[in-house]
Short mmCIF file of C-alpha atoms in Angstrom, two decimals:
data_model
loop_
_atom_site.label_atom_id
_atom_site.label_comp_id
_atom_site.label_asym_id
_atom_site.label_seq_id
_atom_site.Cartn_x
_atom_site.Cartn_y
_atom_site.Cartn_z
CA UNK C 1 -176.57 -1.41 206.34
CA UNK C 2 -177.68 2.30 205.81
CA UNK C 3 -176.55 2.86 209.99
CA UNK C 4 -173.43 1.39 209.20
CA UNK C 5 -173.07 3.80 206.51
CA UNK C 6 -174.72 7.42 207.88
CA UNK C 7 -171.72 6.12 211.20
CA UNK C 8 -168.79 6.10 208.98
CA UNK C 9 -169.97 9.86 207.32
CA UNK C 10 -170.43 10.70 210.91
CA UNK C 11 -166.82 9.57 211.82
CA UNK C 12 -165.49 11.34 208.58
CA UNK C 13 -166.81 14.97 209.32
CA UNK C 14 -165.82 14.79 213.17
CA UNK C 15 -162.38 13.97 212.32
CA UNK C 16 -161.73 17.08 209.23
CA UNK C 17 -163.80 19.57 212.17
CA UNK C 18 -160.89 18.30 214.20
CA UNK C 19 -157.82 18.95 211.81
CA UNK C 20 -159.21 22.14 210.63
CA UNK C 21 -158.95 23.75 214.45
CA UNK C 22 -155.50 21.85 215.01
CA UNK C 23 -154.44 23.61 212.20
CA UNK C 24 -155.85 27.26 213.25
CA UNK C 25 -154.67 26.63 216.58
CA UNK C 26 -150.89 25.46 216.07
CA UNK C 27 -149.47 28.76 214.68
CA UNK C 28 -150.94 30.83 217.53
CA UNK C 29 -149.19 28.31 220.27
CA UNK C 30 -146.11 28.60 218.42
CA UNK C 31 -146.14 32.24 218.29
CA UNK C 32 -147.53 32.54 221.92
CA UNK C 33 -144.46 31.77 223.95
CA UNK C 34 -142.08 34.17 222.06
CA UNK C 35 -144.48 36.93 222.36
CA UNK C 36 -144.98 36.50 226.27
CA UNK C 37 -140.99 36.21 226.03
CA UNK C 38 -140.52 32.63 227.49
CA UNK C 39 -137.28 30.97 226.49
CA UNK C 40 -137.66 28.06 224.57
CA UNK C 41 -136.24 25.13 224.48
CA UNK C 42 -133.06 24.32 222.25
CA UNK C 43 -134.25 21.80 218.97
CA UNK C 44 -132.45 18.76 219.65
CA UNK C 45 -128.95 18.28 218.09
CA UNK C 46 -129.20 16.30 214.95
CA UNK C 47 -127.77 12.69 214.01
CA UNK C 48 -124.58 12.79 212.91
CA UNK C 49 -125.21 10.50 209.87
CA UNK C 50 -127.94 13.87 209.25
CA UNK C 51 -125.14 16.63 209.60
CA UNK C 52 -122.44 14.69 207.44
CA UNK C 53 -125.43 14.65 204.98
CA UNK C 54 -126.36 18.10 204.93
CA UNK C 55 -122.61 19.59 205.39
CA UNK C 56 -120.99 20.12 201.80
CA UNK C 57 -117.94 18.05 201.34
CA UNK C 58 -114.22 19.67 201.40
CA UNK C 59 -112.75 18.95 198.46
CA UNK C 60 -108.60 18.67 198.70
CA UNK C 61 -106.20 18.90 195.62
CA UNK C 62 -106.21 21.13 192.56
CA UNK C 63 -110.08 21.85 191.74
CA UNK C 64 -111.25 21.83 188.67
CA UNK C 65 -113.46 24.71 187.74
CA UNK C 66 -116.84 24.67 184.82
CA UNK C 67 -114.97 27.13 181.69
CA UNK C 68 -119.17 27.94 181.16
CA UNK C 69 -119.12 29.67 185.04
CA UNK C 70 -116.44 31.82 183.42
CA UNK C 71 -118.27 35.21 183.38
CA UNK C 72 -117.08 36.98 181.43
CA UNK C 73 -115.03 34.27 178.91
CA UNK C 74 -111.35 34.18 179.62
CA UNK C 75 -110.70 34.20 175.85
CA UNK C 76 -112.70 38.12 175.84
CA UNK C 77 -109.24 39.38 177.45
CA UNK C 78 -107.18 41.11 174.66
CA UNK C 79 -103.84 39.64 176.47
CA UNK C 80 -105.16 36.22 176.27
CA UNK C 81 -103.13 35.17 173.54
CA UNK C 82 -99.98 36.46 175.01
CA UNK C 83 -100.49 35.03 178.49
CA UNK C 84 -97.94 32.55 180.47
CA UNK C 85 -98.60 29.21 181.12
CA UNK C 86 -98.91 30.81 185.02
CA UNK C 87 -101.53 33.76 183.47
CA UNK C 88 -103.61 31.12 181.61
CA UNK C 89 -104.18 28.67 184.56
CA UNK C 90 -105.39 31.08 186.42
CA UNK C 91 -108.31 31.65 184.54
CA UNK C 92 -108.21 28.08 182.86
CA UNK C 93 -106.86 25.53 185.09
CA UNK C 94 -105.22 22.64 182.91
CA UNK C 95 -105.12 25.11 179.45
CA UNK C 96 -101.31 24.42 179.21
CA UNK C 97 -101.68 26.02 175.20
CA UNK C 98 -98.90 28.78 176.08
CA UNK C 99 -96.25 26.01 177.14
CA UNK C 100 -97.20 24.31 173.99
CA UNK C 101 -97.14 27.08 171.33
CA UNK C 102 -93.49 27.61 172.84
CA UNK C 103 -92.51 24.23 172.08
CA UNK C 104 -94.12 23.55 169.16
CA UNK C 105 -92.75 27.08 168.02
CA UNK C 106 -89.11 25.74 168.78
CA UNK C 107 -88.54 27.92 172.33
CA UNK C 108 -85.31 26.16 173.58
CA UNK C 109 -85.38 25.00 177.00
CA UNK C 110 -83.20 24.17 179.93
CA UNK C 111 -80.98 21.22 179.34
CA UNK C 112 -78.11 19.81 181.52
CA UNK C 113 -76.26 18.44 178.36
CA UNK C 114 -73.70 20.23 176.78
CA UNK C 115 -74.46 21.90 173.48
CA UNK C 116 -71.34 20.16 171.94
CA UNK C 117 -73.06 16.44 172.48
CA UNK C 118 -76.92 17.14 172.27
CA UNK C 119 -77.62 20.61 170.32
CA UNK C 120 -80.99 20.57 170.58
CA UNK C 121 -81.62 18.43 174.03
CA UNK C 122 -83.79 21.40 174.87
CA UNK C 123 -86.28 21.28 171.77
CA UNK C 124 -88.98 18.88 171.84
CA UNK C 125 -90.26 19.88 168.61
CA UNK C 126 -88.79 21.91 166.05
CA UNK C 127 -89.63 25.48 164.37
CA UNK C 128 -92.19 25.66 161.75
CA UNK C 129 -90.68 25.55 158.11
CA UNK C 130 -91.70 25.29 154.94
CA UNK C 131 -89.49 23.01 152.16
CA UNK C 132 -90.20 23.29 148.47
CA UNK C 133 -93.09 20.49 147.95
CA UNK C 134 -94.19 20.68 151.80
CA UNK C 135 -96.55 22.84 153.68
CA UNK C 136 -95.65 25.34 156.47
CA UNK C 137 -95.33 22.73 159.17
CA UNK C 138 -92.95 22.03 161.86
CA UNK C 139 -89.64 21.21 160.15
CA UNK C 140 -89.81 17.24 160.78
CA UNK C 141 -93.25 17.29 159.43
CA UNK C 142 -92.10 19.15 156.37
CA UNK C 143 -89.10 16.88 155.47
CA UNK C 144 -91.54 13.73 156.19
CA UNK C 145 -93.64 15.31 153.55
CA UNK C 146 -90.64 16.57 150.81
CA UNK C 147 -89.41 12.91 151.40
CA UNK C 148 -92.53 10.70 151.16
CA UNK C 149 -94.93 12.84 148.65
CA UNK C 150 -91.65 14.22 146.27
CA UNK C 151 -88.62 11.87 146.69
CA UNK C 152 -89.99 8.70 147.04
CA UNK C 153 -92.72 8.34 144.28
CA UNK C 154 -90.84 10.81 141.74
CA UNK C 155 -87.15 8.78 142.22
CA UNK C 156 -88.99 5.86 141.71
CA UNK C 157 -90.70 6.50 138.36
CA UNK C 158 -87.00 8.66 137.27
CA UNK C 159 -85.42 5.08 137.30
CA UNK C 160 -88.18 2.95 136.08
CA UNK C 161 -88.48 5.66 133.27
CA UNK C 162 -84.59 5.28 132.27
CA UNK C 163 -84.29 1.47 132.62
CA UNK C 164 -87.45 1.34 130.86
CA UNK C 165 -86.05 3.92 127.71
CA UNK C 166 -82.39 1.82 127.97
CA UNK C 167 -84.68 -1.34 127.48
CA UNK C 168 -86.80 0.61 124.72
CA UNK C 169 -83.48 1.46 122.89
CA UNK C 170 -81.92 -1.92 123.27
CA UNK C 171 -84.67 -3.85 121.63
CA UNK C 172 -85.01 -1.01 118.93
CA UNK C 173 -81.76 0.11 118.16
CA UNK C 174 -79.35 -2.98 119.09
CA UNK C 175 -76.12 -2.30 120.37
CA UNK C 176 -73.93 -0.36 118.54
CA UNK C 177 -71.71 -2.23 116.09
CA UNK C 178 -68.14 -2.08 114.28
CA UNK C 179 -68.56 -1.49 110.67
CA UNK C 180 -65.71 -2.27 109.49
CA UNK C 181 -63.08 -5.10 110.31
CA UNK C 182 -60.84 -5.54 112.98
CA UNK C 183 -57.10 -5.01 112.22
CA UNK C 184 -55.30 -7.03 115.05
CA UNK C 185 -53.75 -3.99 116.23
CA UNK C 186 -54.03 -2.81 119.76
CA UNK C 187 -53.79 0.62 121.12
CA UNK C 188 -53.91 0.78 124.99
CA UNK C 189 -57.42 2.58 125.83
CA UNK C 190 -56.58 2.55 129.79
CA UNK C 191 -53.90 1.99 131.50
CA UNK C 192 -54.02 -0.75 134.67
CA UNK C 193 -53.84 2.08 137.00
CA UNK C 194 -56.94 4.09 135.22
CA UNK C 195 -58.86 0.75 134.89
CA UNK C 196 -58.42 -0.11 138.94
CA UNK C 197 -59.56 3.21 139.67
CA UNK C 198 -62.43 3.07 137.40
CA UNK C 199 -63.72 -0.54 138.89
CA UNK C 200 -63.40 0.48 142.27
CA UNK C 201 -64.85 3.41 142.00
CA UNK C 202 -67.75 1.85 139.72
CA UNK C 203 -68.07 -1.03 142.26
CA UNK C 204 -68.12 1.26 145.16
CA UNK C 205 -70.87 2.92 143.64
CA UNK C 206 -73.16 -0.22 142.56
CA UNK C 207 -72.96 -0.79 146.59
CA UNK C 208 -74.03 2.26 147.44
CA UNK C 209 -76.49 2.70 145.03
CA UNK C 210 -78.24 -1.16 145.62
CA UNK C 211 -78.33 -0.73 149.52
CA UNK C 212 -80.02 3.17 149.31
CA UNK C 213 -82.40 1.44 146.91
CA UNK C 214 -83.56 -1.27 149.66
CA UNK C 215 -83.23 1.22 152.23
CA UNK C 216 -85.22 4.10 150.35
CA UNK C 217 -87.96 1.81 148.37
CA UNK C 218 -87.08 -1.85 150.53
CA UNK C 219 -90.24 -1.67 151.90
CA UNK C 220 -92.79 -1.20 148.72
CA UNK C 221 -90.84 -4.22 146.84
CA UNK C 222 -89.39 -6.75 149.30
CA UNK C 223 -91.10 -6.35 152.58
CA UNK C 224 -94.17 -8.17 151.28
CA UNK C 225 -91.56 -10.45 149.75
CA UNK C 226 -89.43 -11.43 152.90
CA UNK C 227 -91.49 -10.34 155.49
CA UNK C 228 -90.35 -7.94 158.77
CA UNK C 229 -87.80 -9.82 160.24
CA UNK C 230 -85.80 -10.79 157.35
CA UNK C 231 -86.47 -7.36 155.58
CA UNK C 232 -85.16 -5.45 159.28
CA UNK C 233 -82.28 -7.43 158.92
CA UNK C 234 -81.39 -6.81 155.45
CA UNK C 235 -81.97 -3.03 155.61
CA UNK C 236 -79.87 -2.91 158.60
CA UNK C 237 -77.00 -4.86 156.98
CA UNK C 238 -77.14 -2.76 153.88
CA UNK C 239 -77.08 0.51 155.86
CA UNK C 240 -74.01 -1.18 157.77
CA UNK C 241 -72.19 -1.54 154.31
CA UNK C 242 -73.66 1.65 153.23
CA UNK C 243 -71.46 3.56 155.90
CA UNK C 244 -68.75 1.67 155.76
CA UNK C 245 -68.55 1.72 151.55
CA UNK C 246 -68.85 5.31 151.82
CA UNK C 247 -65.63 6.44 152.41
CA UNK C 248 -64.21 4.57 149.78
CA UNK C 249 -66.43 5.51 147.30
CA UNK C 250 -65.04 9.61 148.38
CA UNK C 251 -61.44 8.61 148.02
CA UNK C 252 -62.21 6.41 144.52
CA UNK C 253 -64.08 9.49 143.18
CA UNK C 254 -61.05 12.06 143.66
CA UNK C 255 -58.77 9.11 141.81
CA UNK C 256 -61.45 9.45 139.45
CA UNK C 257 -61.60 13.17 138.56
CA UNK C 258 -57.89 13.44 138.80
CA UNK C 259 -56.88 10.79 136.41
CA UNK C 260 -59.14 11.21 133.92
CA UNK C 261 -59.75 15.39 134.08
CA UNK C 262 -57.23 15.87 131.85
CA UNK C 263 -59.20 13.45 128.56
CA UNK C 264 -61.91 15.21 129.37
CA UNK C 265 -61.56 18.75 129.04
CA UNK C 266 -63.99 20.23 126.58
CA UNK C 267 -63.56 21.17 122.86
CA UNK C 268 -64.99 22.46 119.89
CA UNK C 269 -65.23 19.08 118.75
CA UNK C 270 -68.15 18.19 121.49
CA UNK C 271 -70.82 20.42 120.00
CA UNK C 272 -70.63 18.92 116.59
CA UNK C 273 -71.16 15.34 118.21
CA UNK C 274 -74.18 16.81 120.13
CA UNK C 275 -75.59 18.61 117.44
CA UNK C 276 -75.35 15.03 115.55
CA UNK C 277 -76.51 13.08 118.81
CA UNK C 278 -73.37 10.40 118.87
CA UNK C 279 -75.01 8.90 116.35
CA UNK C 280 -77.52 7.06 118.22
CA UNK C 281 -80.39 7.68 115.96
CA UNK C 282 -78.58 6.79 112.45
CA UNK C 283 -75.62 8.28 110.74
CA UNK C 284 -72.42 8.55 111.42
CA UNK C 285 -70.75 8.79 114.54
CA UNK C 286 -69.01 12.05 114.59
CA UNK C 287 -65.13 12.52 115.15
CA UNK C 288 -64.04 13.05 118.88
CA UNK C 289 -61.11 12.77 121.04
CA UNK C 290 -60.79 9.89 123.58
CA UNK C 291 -63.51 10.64 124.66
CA UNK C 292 -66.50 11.84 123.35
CA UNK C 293 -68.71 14.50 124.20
CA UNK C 294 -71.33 11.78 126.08
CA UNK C 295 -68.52 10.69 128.29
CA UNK C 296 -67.38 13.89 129.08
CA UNK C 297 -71.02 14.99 130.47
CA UNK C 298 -70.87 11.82 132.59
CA UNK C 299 -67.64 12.78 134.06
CA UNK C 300 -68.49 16.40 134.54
CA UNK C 301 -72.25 16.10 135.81
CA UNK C 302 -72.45 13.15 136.91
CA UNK C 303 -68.92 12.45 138.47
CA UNK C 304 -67.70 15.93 139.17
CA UNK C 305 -70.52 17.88 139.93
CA UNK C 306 -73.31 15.36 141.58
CA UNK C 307 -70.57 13.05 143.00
CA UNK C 308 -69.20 16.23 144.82
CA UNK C 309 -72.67 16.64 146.14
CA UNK C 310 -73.60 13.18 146.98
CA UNK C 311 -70.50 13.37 148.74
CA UNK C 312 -70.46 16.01 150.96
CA UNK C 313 -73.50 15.54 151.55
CA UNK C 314 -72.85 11.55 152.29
CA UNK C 315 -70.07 12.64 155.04
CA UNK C 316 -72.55 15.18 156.36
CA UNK C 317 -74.79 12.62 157.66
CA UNK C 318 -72.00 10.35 159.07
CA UNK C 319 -71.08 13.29 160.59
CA UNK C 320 -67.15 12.70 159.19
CA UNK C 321 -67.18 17.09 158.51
CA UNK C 322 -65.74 19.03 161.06
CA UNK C 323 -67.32 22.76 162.39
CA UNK C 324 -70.74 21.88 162.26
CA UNK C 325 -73.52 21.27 165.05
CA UNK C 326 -75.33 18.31 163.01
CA UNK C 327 -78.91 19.53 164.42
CA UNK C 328 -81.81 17.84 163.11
CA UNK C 329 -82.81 20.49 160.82
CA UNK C 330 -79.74 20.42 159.47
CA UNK C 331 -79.58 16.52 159.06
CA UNK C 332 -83.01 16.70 157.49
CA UNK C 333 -81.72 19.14 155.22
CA UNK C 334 -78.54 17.35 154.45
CA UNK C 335 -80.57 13.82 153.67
CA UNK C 336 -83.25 15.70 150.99
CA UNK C 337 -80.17 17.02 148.87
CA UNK C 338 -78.40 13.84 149.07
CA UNK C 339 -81.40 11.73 147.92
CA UNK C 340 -81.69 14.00 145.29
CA UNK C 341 -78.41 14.46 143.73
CA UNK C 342 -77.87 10.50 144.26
CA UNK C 343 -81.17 9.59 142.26
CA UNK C 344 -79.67 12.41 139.17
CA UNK C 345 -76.80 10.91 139.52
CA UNK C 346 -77.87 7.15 139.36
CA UNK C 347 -80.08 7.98 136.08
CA UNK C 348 -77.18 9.31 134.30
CA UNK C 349 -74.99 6.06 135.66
CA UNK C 350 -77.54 4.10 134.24
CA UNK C 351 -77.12 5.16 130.71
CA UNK C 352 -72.86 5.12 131.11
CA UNK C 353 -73.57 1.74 132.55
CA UNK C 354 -75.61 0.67 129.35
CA UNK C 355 -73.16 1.82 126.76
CA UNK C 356 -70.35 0.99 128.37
CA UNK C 357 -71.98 -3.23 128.54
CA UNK C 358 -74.85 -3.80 126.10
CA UNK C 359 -74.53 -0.77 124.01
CA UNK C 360 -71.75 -0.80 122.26
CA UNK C 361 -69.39 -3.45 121.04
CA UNK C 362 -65.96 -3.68 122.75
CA UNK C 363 -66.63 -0.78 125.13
CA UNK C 364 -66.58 -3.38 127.70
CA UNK C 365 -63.91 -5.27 126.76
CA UNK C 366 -61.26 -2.42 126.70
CA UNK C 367 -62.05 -1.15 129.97
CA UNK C 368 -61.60 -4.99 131.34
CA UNK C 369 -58.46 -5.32 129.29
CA UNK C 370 -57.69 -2.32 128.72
CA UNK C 371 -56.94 -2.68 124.51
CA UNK C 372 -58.84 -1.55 121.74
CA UNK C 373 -58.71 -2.68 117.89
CA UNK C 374 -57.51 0.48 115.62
CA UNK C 375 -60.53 -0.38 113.87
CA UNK C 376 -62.68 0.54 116.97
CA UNK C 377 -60.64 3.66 117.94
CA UNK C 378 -60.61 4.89 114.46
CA UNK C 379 -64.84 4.41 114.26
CA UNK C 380 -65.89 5.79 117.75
CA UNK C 381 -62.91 7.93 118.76
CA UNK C 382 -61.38 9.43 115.40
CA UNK C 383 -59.77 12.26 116.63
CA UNK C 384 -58.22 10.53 119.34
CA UNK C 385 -56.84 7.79 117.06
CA UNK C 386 -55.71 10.60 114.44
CA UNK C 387 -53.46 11.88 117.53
CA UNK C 388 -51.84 8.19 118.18
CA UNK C 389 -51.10 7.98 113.74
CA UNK C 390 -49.47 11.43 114.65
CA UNK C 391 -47.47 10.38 117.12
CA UNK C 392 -49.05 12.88 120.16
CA UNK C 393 -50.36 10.18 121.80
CA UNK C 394 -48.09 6.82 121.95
CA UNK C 395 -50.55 3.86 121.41
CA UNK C 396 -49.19 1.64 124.61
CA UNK C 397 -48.61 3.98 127.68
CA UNK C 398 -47.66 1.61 130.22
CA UNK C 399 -44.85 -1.21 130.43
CA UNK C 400 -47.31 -3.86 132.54
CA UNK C 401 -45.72 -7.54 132.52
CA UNK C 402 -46.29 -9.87 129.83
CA UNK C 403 -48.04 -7.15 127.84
CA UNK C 404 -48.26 -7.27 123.98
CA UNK C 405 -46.09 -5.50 121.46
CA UNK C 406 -46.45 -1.83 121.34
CA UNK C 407 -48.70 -0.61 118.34
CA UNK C 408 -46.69 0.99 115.84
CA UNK C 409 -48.65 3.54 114.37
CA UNK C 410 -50.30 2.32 111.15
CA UNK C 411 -49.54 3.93 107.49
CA UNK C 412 -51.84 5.88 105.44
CA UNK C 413 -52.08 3.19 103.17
CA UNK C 414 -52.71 0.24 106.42
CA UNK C 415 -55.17 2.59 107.48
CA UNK C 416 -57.11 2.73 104.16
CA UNK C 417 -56.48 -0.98 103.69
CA UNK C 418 -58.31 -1.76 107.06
#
């Protein structure tokens, strides 16, 4: 065992003796044949699976580059902010932020339309605004915001709050009553001409005002209710009618104003019934002409005034008004005042609406028949029925078929009597 052993260290040193000269040697062989100038053979040619291996690839197509091998940044250069989309790709290939700010800043492009049929085919996103209620935002963004965080939520609670004060005043209050008795004579309130244009114009507006109610707050109330498809199809309906009811409602108006402008031109008279508040919260109803000063803030602000608005504004977006673009900024515009003035004006509808049904005895009736008791015209509209016992104003102004007796004007002592 220990020969076996002492053979295999014997083996062991012979063969490191021999790598160590191998080593010492090879270097001075290599170097030997240069020296002595001896051409050498050429290394053999690699594989080619080798050279495809070692050879960098060539890369075809756009190449992206690392922005961190940017030396220095491209952002350091005091024109970067004002370079062209061409400027910017040169030093950031893909940064497409100048085209952008352009568009986003409203830069009008080319466009093959003409301006007549698609004003702003060239704008893919409109110039930065700011509406009262939004912030400075592109000007879709801003009426999204004037609609959704203003119009919307505060429209809503305006009409709950004035249904919910009618109701308050109803159950309170009661409707307003005749004291005294009725006579059995009639004096023609409204004639059959004033009464049509006072139910169409009232029924065009009920359309209008139920169908921009599903269309404006629809979705909160009856799309849970009815679901998608039946809600779509409702809202699309109503819009349908909305358009078409529209038109009518302009022409009904101008009957409106010019038929019954001339009853309702202010007088002295109106700011004692103000100061006494109609009446509505105990007393007396003060004196006034036909009518009194309540109705004649209806006709003025809300028929007059916010009816001219909703109106114009109304053919606006049906784009009925000639000389105008119609661009969206200008549509967006156009919708934010009509929502508005049409939510004032339904508010102040809604109290005409109440008197003129629940609140007050035989309102209703004389604009559906047109006749009024003395009693009632001398109570509510003194001044008016002082004019007819004058003789200023006859008491029947129109000849309809099978209509009763004119009222003869009643005596001092008939009047007292009643």
């Amino acid at each position: 065992m220990s020969v076996t052993i002492r053979t295999r260290h014997a083996f062991h040193a012979l063969l490191a003796t021999a790598l160590l000269g191998w080593a010492a040697v090879a270097p001075a062989q290599e170097a030997k044949p240069a020296a002595s100038g001896a051409v050498t053979a050429a290394p053999a040619p690699a594989s080619p699976a080798a050279a495809s291996a070692a050879a960098p690839k060539a890369e075809g197509g756009i190449r992206s580059q690392n922005i961190f091998d940017v030396k220095p940044e491209a952002s350091a250069d005091p024109n970067y902010l004002n370079q062209t989309n061409g400027e910017r790709n040169k030093v950031q290939p893909g940064n497409n932020a100048p085209m952008w700010r352009q568009v986003s800043g409203g830069v009008t492009g080319y466009s093959s339309l003409p301006v007549s049929q698609a004003p702003e085919a060239g704008n893919l996103i409109q110039r930065f605004v700011q509406y009262p209620g939004s912030r400075f935002t592109n000007a879709g963004e801003a009426w999204r915001q004037v609609r959704n965080d203003w119009i919307i939520p505060y429209g809503a609670a305006l009409l709950f709050v004035t249904l919910l004060a009618l109701a308050i005043f109803y159950f309170t209050r009661g409707p307003i009553r005749l004291h005294g008795t009725e006579t059995g004579r009639k004096i023609e309130r409204f004639t059959p001409f004033e009464r049509a244009t006072h139910w169409s114009n009232a029924l065009a507006f009920v359309t209008l005002a139920i169908s921009g109610i599903v269309m404006a707050f629809g979705k909160f109330f009856l799309l849970p209710v009815l679901g998608s498809a039946l809600f779509g199809w409702l809202a699309y309906v109503l819009k349908t009618v909305h358009n078409f009811v529209g038109p009518l409602f302009v022409v009904t108006t101008l009957f409106m104003i010019f038929t019954f402008i001339r009853s309702n031109w202010p007088s002295k008279d109106d700011f004692t019934w103000l100061r006494h508040g109609g009446g509505l919260f105990g007393g007396k109803e003060p004196a006034s002409h036909r009518f009194n000063a309540g109705e004649k803030a209806v006709f003025w602000g809300g028929v007059l005034f916010l009816g001219s608005i909703v109106i114009a504004s109304g053919l606006f977006l049906d784009k009925l008004l000639p000389g105008f673009v119609y661009t969206r900024g200008e549509m967006q515009i156009a919708h934010m005042v009509h929502a508005v003035a049409t939510l004032l004006m339904m508010a102040m509808i809604m109290g005409h609406i109440y008197i003129g049904t629940l609140g007050m005895d035989g309102a209703y009736k004389a604009m559906r028949e047109g006749y009024v008791d003395e009693a009632w015209a001398r109570e509510h509209h003194k001044l008016w029925y002082d004019d007819i016992q004058a003789g200023k104003i006859p008491a029947q102004r129109s000849q309809p078929a099978g209509a009763p007796e004119p009222a003869r004007p009643a005596t001092a002592q008939q009047g007292t009597s009643a």
